[in-house]
Short mmCIF file of C-alpha atoms in Angstrom, two decimals:
data_model
loop_
_atom_site.label_atom_id
_atom_site.label_comp_id
_atom_site.label_asym_id
_atom_site.label_seq_id
_atom_site.Cartn_x
_atom_site.Cartn_y
_atom_site.Cartn_z
CA UNK N 234 0.00 0.00 0.00
CA UNK N 235 3.04 2.28 0.32
CA UNK N 236 2.91 3.08 -3.39
CA UNK N 237 -0.60 4.55 -3.28
CA UNK N 238 -0.32 8.31 -3.56
CA UNK N 239 -3.22 10.18 -2.00
CA UNK N 240 -4.51 13.39 -3.54
CA UNK N 241 -4.54 16.28 -1.10
CA UNK N 242 -5.63 19.84 -1.69
CA UNK N 243 -5.47 22.70 0.80
CA UNK N 244 -7.21 25.88 -0.25
CA UNK N 245 -4.39 27.83 1.40
CA UNK N 246 -1.16 26.94 3.18
CA UNK N 247 -0.65 30.23 4.98
CA UNK N 248 -3.15 31.55 7.53
CA UNK N 249 -3.43 34.07 10.30
CA UNK N 250 -4.10 32.69 13.76
CA UNK N 251 -7.75 31.60 13.93
CA UNK N 252 -7.89 31.25 10.15
CA UNK N 253 -9.49 28.25 8.48
CA UNK N 254 -7.92 25.91 5.92
CA UNK N 255 -10.22 23.74 3.82
CA UNK N 256 -8.73 20.30 3.19
CA UNK N 257 -9.81 17.88 0.48
CA UNK N 258 -8.45 14.35 0.27
CA UNK N 259 -9.05 11.56 -2.23
CA UNK N 260 -7.33 8.21 -2.19
CA UNK N 261 -7.62 5.25 -4.53
CA UNK N 262 -8.99 2.17 -2.72
CA UNK N 263 -11.71 -0.31 -3.64
CA UNK N 264 -13.13 -0.35 -0.08
CA UNK N 265 -14.30 -3.96 -0.43
CA UNK N 266 -17.35 -4.01 1.83
CA UNK N 267 -17.50 -7.69 2.67
CA UNK N 268 -21.07 -7.77 1.32
CA UNK N 269 -20.23 -8.88 -2.21
CA UNK N 270 -19.97 -12.44 -3.48
CA UNK N 271 -17.71 -13.69 -6.25
CA UNK N 272 -18.99 -15.67 -9.23
CA UNK N 273 -18.72 -18.92 -7.24
CA UNK N 274 -21.00 -17.51 -4.57
CA UNK N 275 -18.24 -17.06 -2.00
CA UNK N 276 -18.21 -13.87 0.06
CA UNK N 277 -15.38 -11.53 -0.92
CA UNK N 278 -13.75 -10.63 2.39
CA UNK N 279 -13.94 -7.08 3.69
CA UNK N 280 -10.88 -4.94 3.09
CA UNK N 281 -11.29 -1.24 3.70
CA UNK N 282 -9.42 1.75 5.01
CA UNK N 283 -10.90 1.87 8.48
CA UNK N 284 -9.25 5.00 9.89
CA UNK N 285 -8.20 8.42 8.67
CA UNK N 286 -6.28 10.94 10.76
CA UNK N 287 -5.06 14.47 10.19
CA UNK N 288 -2.26 15.38 12.60
CA UNK N 289 -0.57 18.73 13.11
CA UNK N 290 2.97 18.35 14.43
CA UNK N 291 2.09 14.89 15.66
CA UNK N 292 -1.19 15.81 17.38
CA UNK N 293 -4.48 14.61 15.85
CA UNK N 294 -6.80 17.51 15.07
CA UNK N 295 -9.35 15.66 12.93
CA UNK N 296 -10.00 11.99 12.37
CA UNK N 297 -12.62 9.55 11.14
CA UNK N 298 -13.54 5.96 12.02
CA UNK N 299 -14.57 4.52 8.69
CA UNK N 300 -16.93 1.61 8.05
CA UNK N 301 -17.72 -0.31 4.88
CA UNK N 302 -20.57 2.04 3.94
CA UNK N 303 -18.06 4.64 2.77
CA UNK N 304 -17.75 4.58 -1.04
CA UNK N 305 -14.69 3.35 -2.91
CA UNK N 306 -11.95 5.91 -3.53
CA UNK N 307 -12.79 7.60 -0.22
CA UNK N 308 -13.15 11.35 -0.39
CA UNK N 309 -13.01 13.57 2.70
CA UNK N 310 -13.48 17.31 2.81
CA UNK N 311 -13.05 19.08 6.14
CA UNK N 312 -11.84 22.34 7.67
CA UNK N 313 -9.08 22.89 10.21
CA UNK N 314 -8.25 25.85 12.43
CA UNK N 315 -4.52 25.26 12.97
CA UNK N 316 -2.92 26.93 15.96
CA UNK N 317 0.71 26.52 14.99
CA UNK N 318 3.01 26.37 11.99
CA UNK N 319 4.26 22.96 11.02
CA UNK N 320 3.58 19.68 9.31
CA UNK N 321 0.17 18.25 8.58
CA UNK N 322 0.32 14.46 8.35
CA UNK N 323 -2.53 12.57 6.70
CA UNK N 324 -2.76 8.85 7.44
CA UNK N 325 -5.13 6.18 6.22
CA UNK N 326 -5.01 2.73 7.86
CA UNK N 327 -6.11 -0.41 6.04
CA UNK N 328 -7.82 -3.40 7.70
CA UNK N 329 -4.58 -5.31 7.04
CA UNK N 330 -2.63 -2.79 9.09
CA UNK N 331 -0.82 -1.13 6.19
CA UNK N 332 -0.77 2.66 6.02
CA UNK N 333 -1.00 5.33 3.37
CA UNK N 334 0.57 8.60 4.41
CA UNK N 335 1.26 12.07 3.05
CA UNK N 336 2.34 15.41 4.49
CA UNK N 337 1.83 19.11 3.79
CA UNK N 338 3.56 22.12 5.32
CA UNK N 339 1.50 25.00 6.65
CA UNK N 340 2.29 28.38 8.15
CA UNK N 341 0.27 30.04 10.88
CA UNK N 342 1.09 33.71 11.53
CA UNK S 208 -64.70 -7.87 18.57
CA UNK S 209 -64.57 -9.78 21.81
CA UNK S 210 -63.69 -13.36 20.95
CA UNK S 211 -61.00 -14.61 23.27
CA UNK S 212 -59.51 -16.94 20.74
CA UNK S 213 -58.41 -15.39 17.46
CA UNK S 214 -59.47 -17.80 14.70
CA UNK S 215 -56.96 -18.87 12.08
CA UNK S 216 -56.99 -16.28 9.29
CA UNK S 217 -58.30 -17.29 5.92
CA UNK S 218 -56.72 -15.75 2.79
CA UNK S 219 -59.02 -12.76 2.63
CA UNK S 220 -58.53 -11.94 6.27
CA UNK S 221 -54.77 -12.33 6.02
CA UNK S 222 -54.70 -9.92 3.06
CA UNK S 223 -56.66 -7.28 4.97
CA UNK S 224 -54.35 -7.70 7.96
CA UNK S 225 -51.28 -7.32 5.73
CA UNK S 226 -52.57 -4.14 4.06
CA UNK S 227 -53.37 -2.55 7.41
CA UNK S 228 -49.99 -3.43 8.81
CA UNK S 229 -48.14 -2.00 5.80
CA UNK S 230 -50.07 1.26 5.99
CA UNK S 231 -49.40 1.54 9.72
CA UNK S 232 -45.67 0.93 9.31
CA UNK S 233 -45.39 3.41 6.44
CA UNK S 234 -46.69 6.27 8.55
CA UNK S 235 -44.66 5.38 11.59
CA UNK S 236 -41.63 5.61 9.33
CA UNK S 237 -42.60 9.12 8.30
CA UNK S 238 -42.75 10.48 11.80
CA UNK S 239 -39.04 10.07 12.38
CA UNK S 240 -36.55 7.78 13.98
CA UNK S 241 -38.13 7.73 17.42
CA UNK S 242 -40.85 5.40 16.18
CA UNK S 243 -38.78 3.41 13.70
CA UNK S 244 -38.21 -0.08 15.04
CA UNK S 245 -34.53 -0.55 14.09
CA UNK S 246 -32.80 -2.18 17.07
CA UNK S 247 -29.24 -2.18 15.73
CA UNK S 248 -29.45 1.53 14.96
CA UNK S 249 -31.04 2.32 18.33
CA UNK S 250 -28.30 0.39 20.13
CA UNK S 251 -25.58 2.26 18.26
CA UNK S 252 -27.15 5.62 19.02
CA UNK S 253 -27.69 4.77 22.67
CA UNK S 254 -24.06 3.74 23.10
CA UNK S 255 -22.88 6.94 21.39
CA UNK S 256 -25.08 9.25 23.47
CA UNK S 257 -24.34 7.26 26.65
CA UNK S 258 -28.06 6.72 27.18
CA UNK S 259 -29.15 10.32 26.59
CA UNK S 260 -31.99 11.14 24.21
CA UNK S 261 -30.58 13.41 21.46
CA UNK S 262 -32.28 16.74 20.82
CA UNK S 263 -33.20 17.51 17.20
CA UNK S 264 -31.25 20.52 16.03
CA UNK S 265 -27.82 22.16 15.83
CA UNK S 266 -26.48 19.38 13.64
CA UNK S 267 -27.39 19.52 9.95
CA UNK S 268 -27.19 16.48 7.68
CA UNK S 269 -27.23 17.14 3.92
CA UNK S 270 -27.98 14.34 1.48
CA UNK S 271 -29.75 14.29 -1.89
CA UNK S 272 -33.44 13.49 -1.67
CA UNK S 273 -32.98 10.93 -4.42
CA UNK S 274 -29.58 9.27 -4.80
CA UNK S 275 -28.26 9.15 -8.38
CA UNK S 276 -26.83 5.77 -7.40
CA UNK S 277 -26.80 4.15 -3.97
CA UNK S 278 -23.12 3.24 -4.24
CA UNK S 279 -21.83 6.81 -4.21
CA UNK S 280 -24.01 9.30 -2.34
CA UNK S 281 -22.44 12.67 -1.40
CA UNK S 282 -23.06 13.65 2.22
CA UNK S 283 -22.23 16.70 4.33
CA UNK S 284 -22.68 16.98 8.09
CA UNK S 285 -22.14 20.19 10.03
CA UNK S 286 -22.77 21.39 13.58
CA UNK S 287 -23.55 25.05 14.08
CA UNK S 288 -21.41 25.83 17.15
CA UNK S 289 -18.22 27.85 17.59
CA UNK S 290 -15.37 25.47 18.42
CA UNK S 291 -13.39 26.63 21.44
CA UNK S 292 -11.23 24.83 23.97
CA UNK S 293 -14.09 25.07 26.48
CA UNK S 294 -16.96 24.03 24.23
CA UNK S 295 -16.58 21.93 21.11
CA UNK S 296 -18.11 19.07 19.17
CA UNK S 297 -16.32 15.91 20.17
CA UNK S 298 -17.75 13.40 17.73
CA UNK S 299 -20.42 13.06 15.08
CA UNK S 300 -21.70 9.59 14.20
CA UNK S 301 -23.59 8.74 11.03
CA UNK S 302 -25.87 5.68 10.91
CA UNK S 303 -27.87 4.33 7.99
CA UNK S 304 -30.91 2.49 9.33
CA UNK S 305 -31.51 0.36 6.28
CA UNK S 306 -27.95 -0.79 5.56
CA UNK S 307 -26.85 -4.32 6.45
CA UNK S 308 -24.52 -2.69 9.00
CA UNK S 309 -25.93 0.64 10.16
CA UNK S 310 -22.59 2.24 11.07
CA UNK S 311 -21.31 4.50 8.29
CA UNK S 312 -18.62 6.81 9.70
CA UNK S 313 -17.74 8.72 12.85
CA UNK S 314 -15.93 12.05 12.65
CA UNK S 315 -13.79 13.14 15.60
CA UNK S 316 -13.37 16.88 15.89
CA UNK S 317 -11.16 19.03 18.13
CA UNK S 318 -11.05 22.76 18.91
CA UNK S 319 -8.51 22.92 16.04
CA UNK S 320 -11.12 21.93 13.50
CA UNK S 321 -14.50 23.14 12.27
CA UNK S 322 -17.40 20.77 13.00
CA UNK S 323 -18.10 20.02 9.36
CA UNK S 324 -17.21 17.16 7.01
CA UNK S 325 -18.14 15.89 3.57
CA UNK S 326 -17.74 12.40 2.13
CA UNK S 327 -19.45 9.86 -0.14
CA UNK S 328 -21.39 6.94 1.27
CA UNK S 329 -23.11 3.73 0.20
CA UNK S 330 -26.81 3.27 0.87
CA UNK S 331 -28.37 -0.13 0.22
CA UNK S 332 -31.97 1.03 -0.13
CA UNK S 333 -34.37 3.89 0.56
CA UNK S 334 -33.92 4.71 4.25
CA UNK S 335 -33.35 7.22 7.01
CA UNK S 336 -29.79 8.38 7.59
CA UNK S 337 -29.19 9.76 11.08
CA UNK S 338 -26.44 12.08 12.32
CA UNK S 339 -25.81 12.28 16.06
CA UNK S 340 -23.43 14.89 17.48
CA UNK S 341 -21.93 14.82 20.97
CA UNK S 342 -20.42 17.90 22.62
CA UNK S 343 -17.53 17.72 25.06
CA UNK S 344 -20.00 18.41 27.88
CA UNK S 345 -22.00 15.31 26.92
CA UNK S 346 -24.99 17.06 25.36
CA UNK S 347 -26.23 15.33 22.21
CA UNK S 348 -28.07 16.49 19.08
CA UNK S 349 -29.38 14.75 15.98
CA UNK S 350 -30.71 15.22 12.48
CA UNK S 351 -32.41 12.77 10.09
CA UNK S 352 -32.65 12.68 6.32
CA UNK S 353 -34.56 10.22 4.20
CA UNK S 354 -32.78 9.24 0.99
CA UNK S 355 -34.60 7.46 -1.82
CA UNK S 356 -32.38 4.84 -3.43
CA UNK S 357 -33.59 3.27 -6.63
CA UNK S 358 -32.45 0.60 -9.00
CA UNK S 359 -31.96 2.21 -12.39
CA UNK S 360 -34.35 1.30 -15.15
CA UNK S 361 -31.61 -0.32 -17.17
CA UNK S 362 -30.66 -3.03 -14.67
CA UNK S 363 -28.93 -0.65 -12.27
CA UNK B 44 -72.40 -11.22 7.46
CA UNK B 45 -69.49 -8.85 7.92
CA UNK B 46 -66.48 -10.62 9.32
CA UNK B 47 -65.15 -8.81 12.36
CA UNK B 48 -61.43 -9.53 11.84
CA UNK B 49 -60.68 -7.75 8.54
CA UNK B 50 -63.03 -4.93 9.57
CA UNK B 51 -61.05 -4.45 12.79
CA UNK B 52 -57.74 -4.25 10.97
CA UNK B 53 -59.06 -1.89 8.32
CA UNK B 54 -60.41 0.29 11.10
CA UNK B 55 -56.98 0.24 12.76
CA UNK B 56 -55.36 1.35 9.52
CA UNK B 57 -57.85 4.20 9.17
CA UNK B 58 -57.18 5.30 12.75
CA UNK B 59 -53.44 5.37 12.12
CA UNK B 60 -54.04 7.32 8.90
CA UNK B 61 -56.10 9.87 10.79
CA UNK B 62 -53.62 10.48 13.58
CA UNK B 63 -50.30 10.31 11.70
CA UNK B 64 -49.20 13.96 11.72
CA UNK B 65 -47.74 14.10 8.23
CA UNK B 66 -50.66 12.36 6.52
CA UNK B 67 -52.15 15.58 5.14
CA UNK B 68 -48.99 17.27 3.90
CA UNK B 69 -47.33 14.49 1.93
CA UNK B 70 -44.74 16.03 -0.37
CA UNK B 71 -45.01 15.53 -4.14
CA UNK B 72 -43.88 12.14 -5.39
CA UNK B 73 -40.23 11.54 -6.26
CA UNK B 74 -40.53 12.00 -10.03
CA UNK B 75 -42.15 15.43 -9.80
CA UNK B 76 -39.70 16.71 -7.18
CA UNK B 77 -36.76 15.31 -9.09
CA UNK B 78 -37.84 16.95 -12.33
CA UNK B 79 -38.06 20.32 -10.62
CA UNK B 80 -34.63 19.92 -9.02
CA UNK B 81 -32.76 18.51 -12.04
CA UNK B 82 -31.46 21.41 -14.11
CA UNK B 83 -33.21 21.59 -17.46
CA UNK B 84 -31.07 19.56 -19.82
CA UNK B 85 -32.57 21.31 -22.80
CA UNK B 86 -30.72 24.48 -21.87
CA UNK B 87 -27.42 22.77 -22.68
CA UNK B 88 -28.16 21.78 -26.25
CA UNK B 89 -25.68 22.42 -29.02
CA UNK B 90 -26.40 22.60 -32.71
CA UNK B 91 -25.40 19.28 -34.28
CA UNK B 92 -22.43 19.51 -36.61
CA UNK B 93 -23.48 16.65 -38.81
CA UNK B 94 -26.03 17.09 -41.58
CA UNK B 95 -28.86 14.56 -41.24
CA UNK B 96 -28.41 14.52 -37.47
CA UNK B 97 -31.20 12.62 -35.74
CA UNK B 98 -31.21 15.32 -33.04
CA UNK B 99 -32.38 18.92 -33.15
CA UNK B 100 -29.78 19.57 -30.49
CA UNK B 101 -27.01 17.41 -29.07
CA UNK B 102 -26.74 17.36 -25.29
CA UNK B 103 -23.98 15.76 -23.24
CA UNK B 104 -25.00 13.01 -20.82
CA UNK B 105 -23.75 15.27 -18.02
CA UNK B 106 -26.92 17.35 -18.08
CA UNK B 107 -29.21 14.37 -17.62
CA UNK B 108 -27.59 13.57 -14.30
CA UNK B 109 -28.39 14.99 -10.85
CA UNK B 110 -27.03 18.27 -9.52
CA UNK B 111 -24.72 16.37 -7.14
CA UNK B 112 -23.25 14.27 -9.96
CA UNK B 113 -22.64 17.35 -12.11
CA UNK B 114 -20.87 19.00 -9.16
CA UNK B 115 -18.63 15.96 -8.82
CA UNK B 116 -17.51 16.32 -12.43
CA UNK B 117 -17.14 20.09 -12.23
CA UNK B 118 -14.15 19.98 -9.90
CA UNK B 119 -11.01 18.18 -11.09
CA UNK B 120 -10.03 17.38 -7.53
CA UNK B 121 -13.42 16.00 -6.48
CA UNK B 122 -13.74 14.02 -9.73
CA UNK B 123 -12.63 10.46 -8.86
CA UNK B 124 -11.98 9.84 -12.58
CA UNK B 125 -8.75 11.76 -12.16
CA UNK B 126 -7.30 8.88 -10.16
CA UNK B 127 -7.19 7.03 -13.50
CA UNK B 128 -5.68 10.08 -15.21
CA UNK B 129 -2.88 10.04 -12.63
CA UNK B 130 -2.35 6.33 -13.12
CA UNK B 131 -2.18 6.92 -16.89
CA UNK B 132 0.31 9.71 -16.37
CA UNK B 133 2.59 7.40 -14.39
CA UNK B 134 2.33 4.68 -17.02
CA UNK B 135 3.13 7.23 -19.74
CA UNK B 136 6.66 7.71 -18.47
CA UNK B 137 7.20 4.16 -17.27
CA UNK B 138 9.69 2.14 -19.29
CA UNK B 139 8.13 -1.14 -20.27
CA UNK B 140 8.98 -3.90 -22.75
CA UNK B 141 12.00 -5.19 -24.62
CA UNK B 142 12.74 -1.94 -26.44
CA UNK B 143 13.47 -0.14 -23.15
CA UNK B 144 11.03 2.64 -24.06
CA UNK B 145 8.14 4.43 -22.46
CA UNK B 146 5.36 6.33 -24.25
CA UNK B 147 7.25 9.50 -23.38
CA UNK B 148 10.35 8.31 -25.25
CA UNK B 149 8.61 8.97 -28.58
CA UNK B 150 5.66 11.16 -27.65
CA UNK B 151 7.30 13.43 -25.05
CA UNK B 152 4.72 15.53 -23.17
CA UNK B 153 1.25 14.06 -23.63
CA UNK B 154 -0.38 17.45 -23.15
CA UNK B 155 1.31 18.56 -26.37
CA UNK B 156 1.61 15.45 -28.51
CA UNK B 157 -1.80 13.99 -27.64
CA UNK B 158 -3.78 17.23 -27.77
CA UNK B 159 -6.80 16.70 -30.02
CA UNK B 160 -5.74 13.16 -30.92
CA UNK B 161 -8.45 11.18 -29.10
CA UNK B 162 -11.22 13.49 -30.33
CA UNK B 163 -10.76 12.10 -33.84
CA UNK B 164 -11.06 8.44 -32.86
CA UNK B 165 -12.09 5.84 -34.05
CA UNK B 166 -9.76 6.35 -37.01
CA UNK B 167 -9.12 4.48 -40.24
CA UNK B 168 -6.01 2.28 -40.06
CA UNK B 169 -4.55 1.69 -43.52
CA UNK B 170 -2.39 -1.25 -42.51
CA UNK B 171 -5.23 -3.20 -40.90
CA UNK B 172 -7.82 -2.09 -43.46
CA UNK B 173 -10.34 -1.18 -40.77
CA UNK B 174 -11.01 1.52 -38.18
CA UNK B 175 -9.34 1.25 -34.80
CA UNK B 176 -10.24 2.89 -31.52
CA UNK B 177 -7.93 4.42 -28.94
CA UNK B 178 -7.52 1.21 -26.89
CA UNK B 179 -6.42 -0.64 -30.03
CA UNK B 180 -4.06 2.18 -31.01
CA UNK B 181 -2.40 2.03 -27.59
CA UNK B 182 -1.87 -1.71 -27.92
CA UNK B 183 -0.50 -1.35 -31.46
CA UNK B 184 2.16 0.96 -30.00
CA UNK B 185 2.84 -1.45 -27.13
CA UNK B 186 3.37 -4.53 -29.30
CA UNK B 187 5.11 -2.48 -31.98
CA UNK B 188 7.61 0.18 -30.99
CA UNK B 189 7.57 -0.55 -27.26
CA UNK B 190 7.77 -4.35 -27.68
CA UNK B 191 5.60 -4.96 -24.62
CA UNK B 192 2.59 -7.18 -24.02
CA UNK B 193 -0.64 -5.53 -25.06
CA UNK B 194 -2.91 -4.66 -22.16
CA UNK B 195 -6.13 -6.66 -21.84
CA UNK B 196 -9.38 -4.80 -22.53
CA UNK B 197 -10.87 -3.74 -19.22
CA UNK B 198 -7.53 -3.86 -17.41
CA UNK B 199 -6.90 -0.87 -15.17
CA UNK B 200 -3.75 -0.03 -17.18
CA UNK B 201 -5.50 0.12 -20.56
CA UNK B 202 -8.45 2.05 -19.15
CA UNK B 203 -6.11 4.44 -17.33
CA UNK B 204 -3.99 5.08 -20.42
CA UNK B 205 -7.10 5.55 -22.60
CA UNK B 206 -8.46 8.00 -20.03
CA UNK B 207 -5.15 9.86 -19.79
CA UNK B 208 -4.85 10.29 -23.56
CA UNK B 209 -8.49 11.24 -24.05
CA UNK B 210 -8.36 13.83 -21.31
CA UNK B 211 -5.72 15.66 -23.36
CA UNK B 212 -8.59 16.42 -25.76
CA UNK B 213 -10.85 17.67 -22.98
CA UNK B 214 -12.98 20.60 -24.04
CA UNK B 215 -12.27 19.99 -27.73
CA UNK B 216 -15.13 18.95 -30.00
CA UNK B 217 -15.65 15.30 -30.95
CA UNK B 218 -14.28 15.17 -34.49
CA UNK B 219 -14.57 11.64 -35.88
CA UNK B 220 -14.46 11.36 -39.69
CA UNK B 221 -16.95 9.05 -41.39
CA UNK B 222 -16.16 9.68 -45.07
CA UNK B 223 -14.18 7.52 -47.49
CA UNK B 224 -13.19 4.08 -46.17
CA UNK B 225 -15.02 4.80 -42.90
CA UNK B 226 -18.39 4.99 -44.63
CA UNK B 227 -19.26 1.26 -44.67
CA UNK B 228 -18.38 1.09 -40.96
CA UNK B 229 -20.48 4.16 -40.25
CA UNK B 230 -23.38 2.57 -42.08
CA UNK B 231 -22.96 -0.73 -40.28
CA UNK B 232 -22.96 1.14 -36.97
CA UNK B 233 -26.10 2.98 -38.01
CA UNK B 234 -27.90 -0.32 -38.77
CA UNK B 235 -26.81 -1.76 -35.46
CA UNK B 236 -28.01 1.34 -33.61
CA UNK B 237 -31.55 0.90 -34.90
CA UNK B 238 -31.56 -2.88 -34.76
CA UNK B 239 -33.80 -4.31 -32.05
CA UNK B 240 -32.10 -6.92 -29.89
CA UNK B 241 -32.71 -9.26 -27.05
CA UNK B 242 -35.70 -10.57 -25.15
CA UNK B 243 -36.79 -6.99 -24.50
CA UNK B 244 -36.55 -6.30 -28.24
CA UNK B 245 -35.08 -2.84 -27.85
CA UNK B 246 -32.61 -0.90 -29.98
CA UNK B 247 -30.17 1.77 -28.77
CA UNK B 248 -32.52 4.23 -30.46
CA UNK B 249 -35.54 2.98 -28.49
CA UNK B 250 -34.17 4.61 -25.33
CA UNK B 251 -31.59 7.14 -26.41
CA UNK B 252 -33.27 8.62 -29.46
CA UNK B 253 -36.98 8.19 -28.85
CA UNK B 254 -37.04 8.58 -25.08
CA UNK B 255 -34.14 10.67 -23.81
CA UNK B 256 -35.31 13.14 -21.18
CA UNK B 257 -37.82 10.61 -19.88
CA UNK B 258 -37.71 8.08 -17.08
CA UNK B 259 -37.12 4.40 -17.73
CA UNK B 260 -38.34 3.30 -14.29
CA UNK B 261 -35.94 5.28 -12.09
CA UNK B 262 -33.32 5.94 -14.79
CA UNK B 263 -33.37 9.36 -16.43
CA UNK B 264 -32.41 8.58 -20.03
CA UNK B 265 -29.68 10.52 -21.83
CA UNK B 266 -28.97 10.77 -25.56
CA UNK B 267 -26.43 7.97 -25.12
CA UNK B 268 -23.46 10.08 -26.22
CA UNK B 269 -19.89 8.86 -25.92
CA UNK B 270 -18.03 12.16 -25.44
CA UNK B 271 -17.20 11.51 -21.78
CA UNK B 272 -15.81 8.00 -21.99
CA UNK B 273 -14.12 6.32 -20.20
CA UNK B 274 -16.48 7.50 -17.46
CA UNK B 275 -16.32 7.17 -13.68
CA UNK B 276 -19.53 5.31 -12.89
CA UNK B 277 -20.98 5.96 -9.45
CA UNK B 278 -22.39 2.47 -9.52
CA UNK B 279 -19.11 0.70 -10.22
CA UNK B 280 -16.94 3.25 -8.41
CA UNK B 281 -14.32 3.03 -11.16
CA UNK B 282 -13.59 4.10 -14.74
CA UNK B 283 -15.68 2.22 -17.33
CA UNK B 284 -14.64 2.15 -21.00
CA UNK B 285 -17.22 2.59 -23.78
CA UNK B 286 -17.35 -0.98 -25.03
CA UNK B 287 -17.96 -2.25 -21.51
CA UNK B 288 -20.91 0.12 -21.22
CA UNK B 289 -22.35 -0.94 -24.56
CA UNK B 290 -21.90 -4.56 -23.52
CA UNK B 291 -23.88 -3.74 -20.38
CA UNK B 292 -26.66 -2.11 -22.40
CA UNK B 293 -27.02 -5.24 -24.50
CA UNK B 294 -27.16 -7.40 -21.38
CA UNK B 295 -29.83 -5.08 -19.99
CA UNK B 296 -32.10 -5.75 -22.97
CA UNK B 297 -31.30 -9.46 -22.46
CA UNK B 298 -29.39 -9.85 -25.69
CA UNK B 299 -26.16 -11.76 -26.16
CA UNK B 300 -23.73 -8.84 -26.24
CA UNK B 301 -21.08 -8.22 -28.87
CA UNK B 302 -17.52 -8.55 -27.61
CA UNK B 303 -15.48 -5.48 -26.63
CA UNK B 304 -13.17 -4.50 -29.53
CA UNK B 305 -15.31 -6.52 -31.97
CA UNK B 306 -16.12 -5.17 -35.44
CA UNK B 307 -19.71 -4.57 -34.32
CA UNK B 308 -18.66 -2.39 -31.40
CA UNK B 309 -16.08 -0.58 -33.55
CA UNK B 310 -18.84 0.22 -36.05
CA UNK B 311 -21.14 1.32 -33.23
CA UNK B 312 -18.41 3.42 -31.62
CA UNK B 313 -17.84 5.16 -34.95
CA UNK B 314 -21.53 5.80 -35.47
CA UNK B 315 -22.21 6.93 -31.87
CA UNK B 316 -19.26 9.34 -32.04
CA UNK B 317 -20.81 10.79 -35.23
CA UNK B 318 -24.10 11.31 -33.37
CA UNK B 319 -22.19 13.48 -30.90
CA UNK B 320 -20.12 15.50 -33.37
CA UNK B 321 -19.43 18.86 -31.83
CA UNK B 322 -19.96 17.85 -28.20
CA UNK B 323 -16.88 18.59 -26.10
CA UNK B 324 -14.75 15.68 -24.96
CA UNK B 325 -15.36 15.42 -21.19
CA UNK B 326 -13.14 12.50 -20.24
CA UNK B 327 -13.06 11.61 -17.39
CA UNK B 328 -16.82 12.21 -17.07
CA UNK B 329 -18.85 11.22 -14.00
CA UNK B 330 -22.03 9.30 -14.66
CA UNK B 331 -24.41 7.04 -12.77
#
């Protein structure tokens, strides 16, 4: 899963204190729900990204516990009010324990 | 009708019973989640609110009235409160009553975020989708939206 | 003699009807509400560029879809079809095959070399003596200059590369040529378009020409244009190439479908592209 590159878009990377940054994320993943059956009638096992976190300098400021009712190629749009300059780390965790990760630098005046 | 023993229903009686029951259920459904008999959903909500009855309001759930396709339905949830260190939305849970597993997603917010999120969800059939928000002081709010999910005319 | 049991239950139903608070103010049914919310597709008609067009105006499938679906296509970030564009972009510069080449080795920047190319497909291929579509053209390059295995139809690589190349024509008008050697294929495609197939005995035209802008059960029918393909289907949650969609349509009318990349589908692809002459290429489009 290390080779999956998530798409991340911040509407701005530089804000005054108290300012809001809109974050959009999109990552390629089939999000196999565990509800489908293959052509032999066997259930295709569930395999989804079950957690998403957005950390600022190592501290989680937004996260989501994801279940199989989230569509494939999960898309999240949210807004943060960062209090300090630093590194935003976005992490998605798969049922099999593997991680997808990306970072963005932001500046807070 | 005062007979103590209810006689076995013949076909005509059973049909009338069925029609009445369907009509009754349909209108209970319309009056909101409080009357909907969905035990798994009720359990999930009760656990989330720690037994409290959520108040309708403050949280707004946006979903299309009719889903273009049940596999990818855009959804936005937002809670109209300023987020400060003293008072903030802790978590918002989304449940889909009619899905095989009602749990959809739970968003965890902090004072460093705005209580708003957008994603795309899967809905198995026409149903109520419920958003429940919990503040850091334990107070809980909810919103409900009914989404119509159809099978396309051309085999989906 | 009136039987007490059914009377009791009917009475119960009537009581529930009377007390249910929302009984009086039931909102309009789904079809009426939907029609008022769906932007009028007629407002997005373009004058057809082909003489003898079956349409007064050609309208992209985009405008037959819901507001939310149109919004998903409107933003390149939100549009999940761009995941395939990115995959195609990576494959473009990836060295593959015995010749040690990538697409970029000969074609450099796709945004320059491929601009307008896909809009003219399917195209006549002199060597093969028949038209070829973009998927086939990609595989001709792969087995030829690149000396790599052709990609299977429906594989994520072939769909991604097709999407990546077609998106370089985005916004440009569909410009397929149907004169000269293409004419017999155009005419074959035309026959197939109006030919009724399957247990349901329907032709492409039955839905897409005679009944676009109407509901087929819960499906709001489009003109069946191909300008957005490969499309990200909300149902499949992935990119779907044109021949796969046409195969699906044939299955839906309970006909034995033609095979992807068959002569029949090449003829149909040619003809359907002609029906949309002038519509802008929208790849990667978002559809239901």
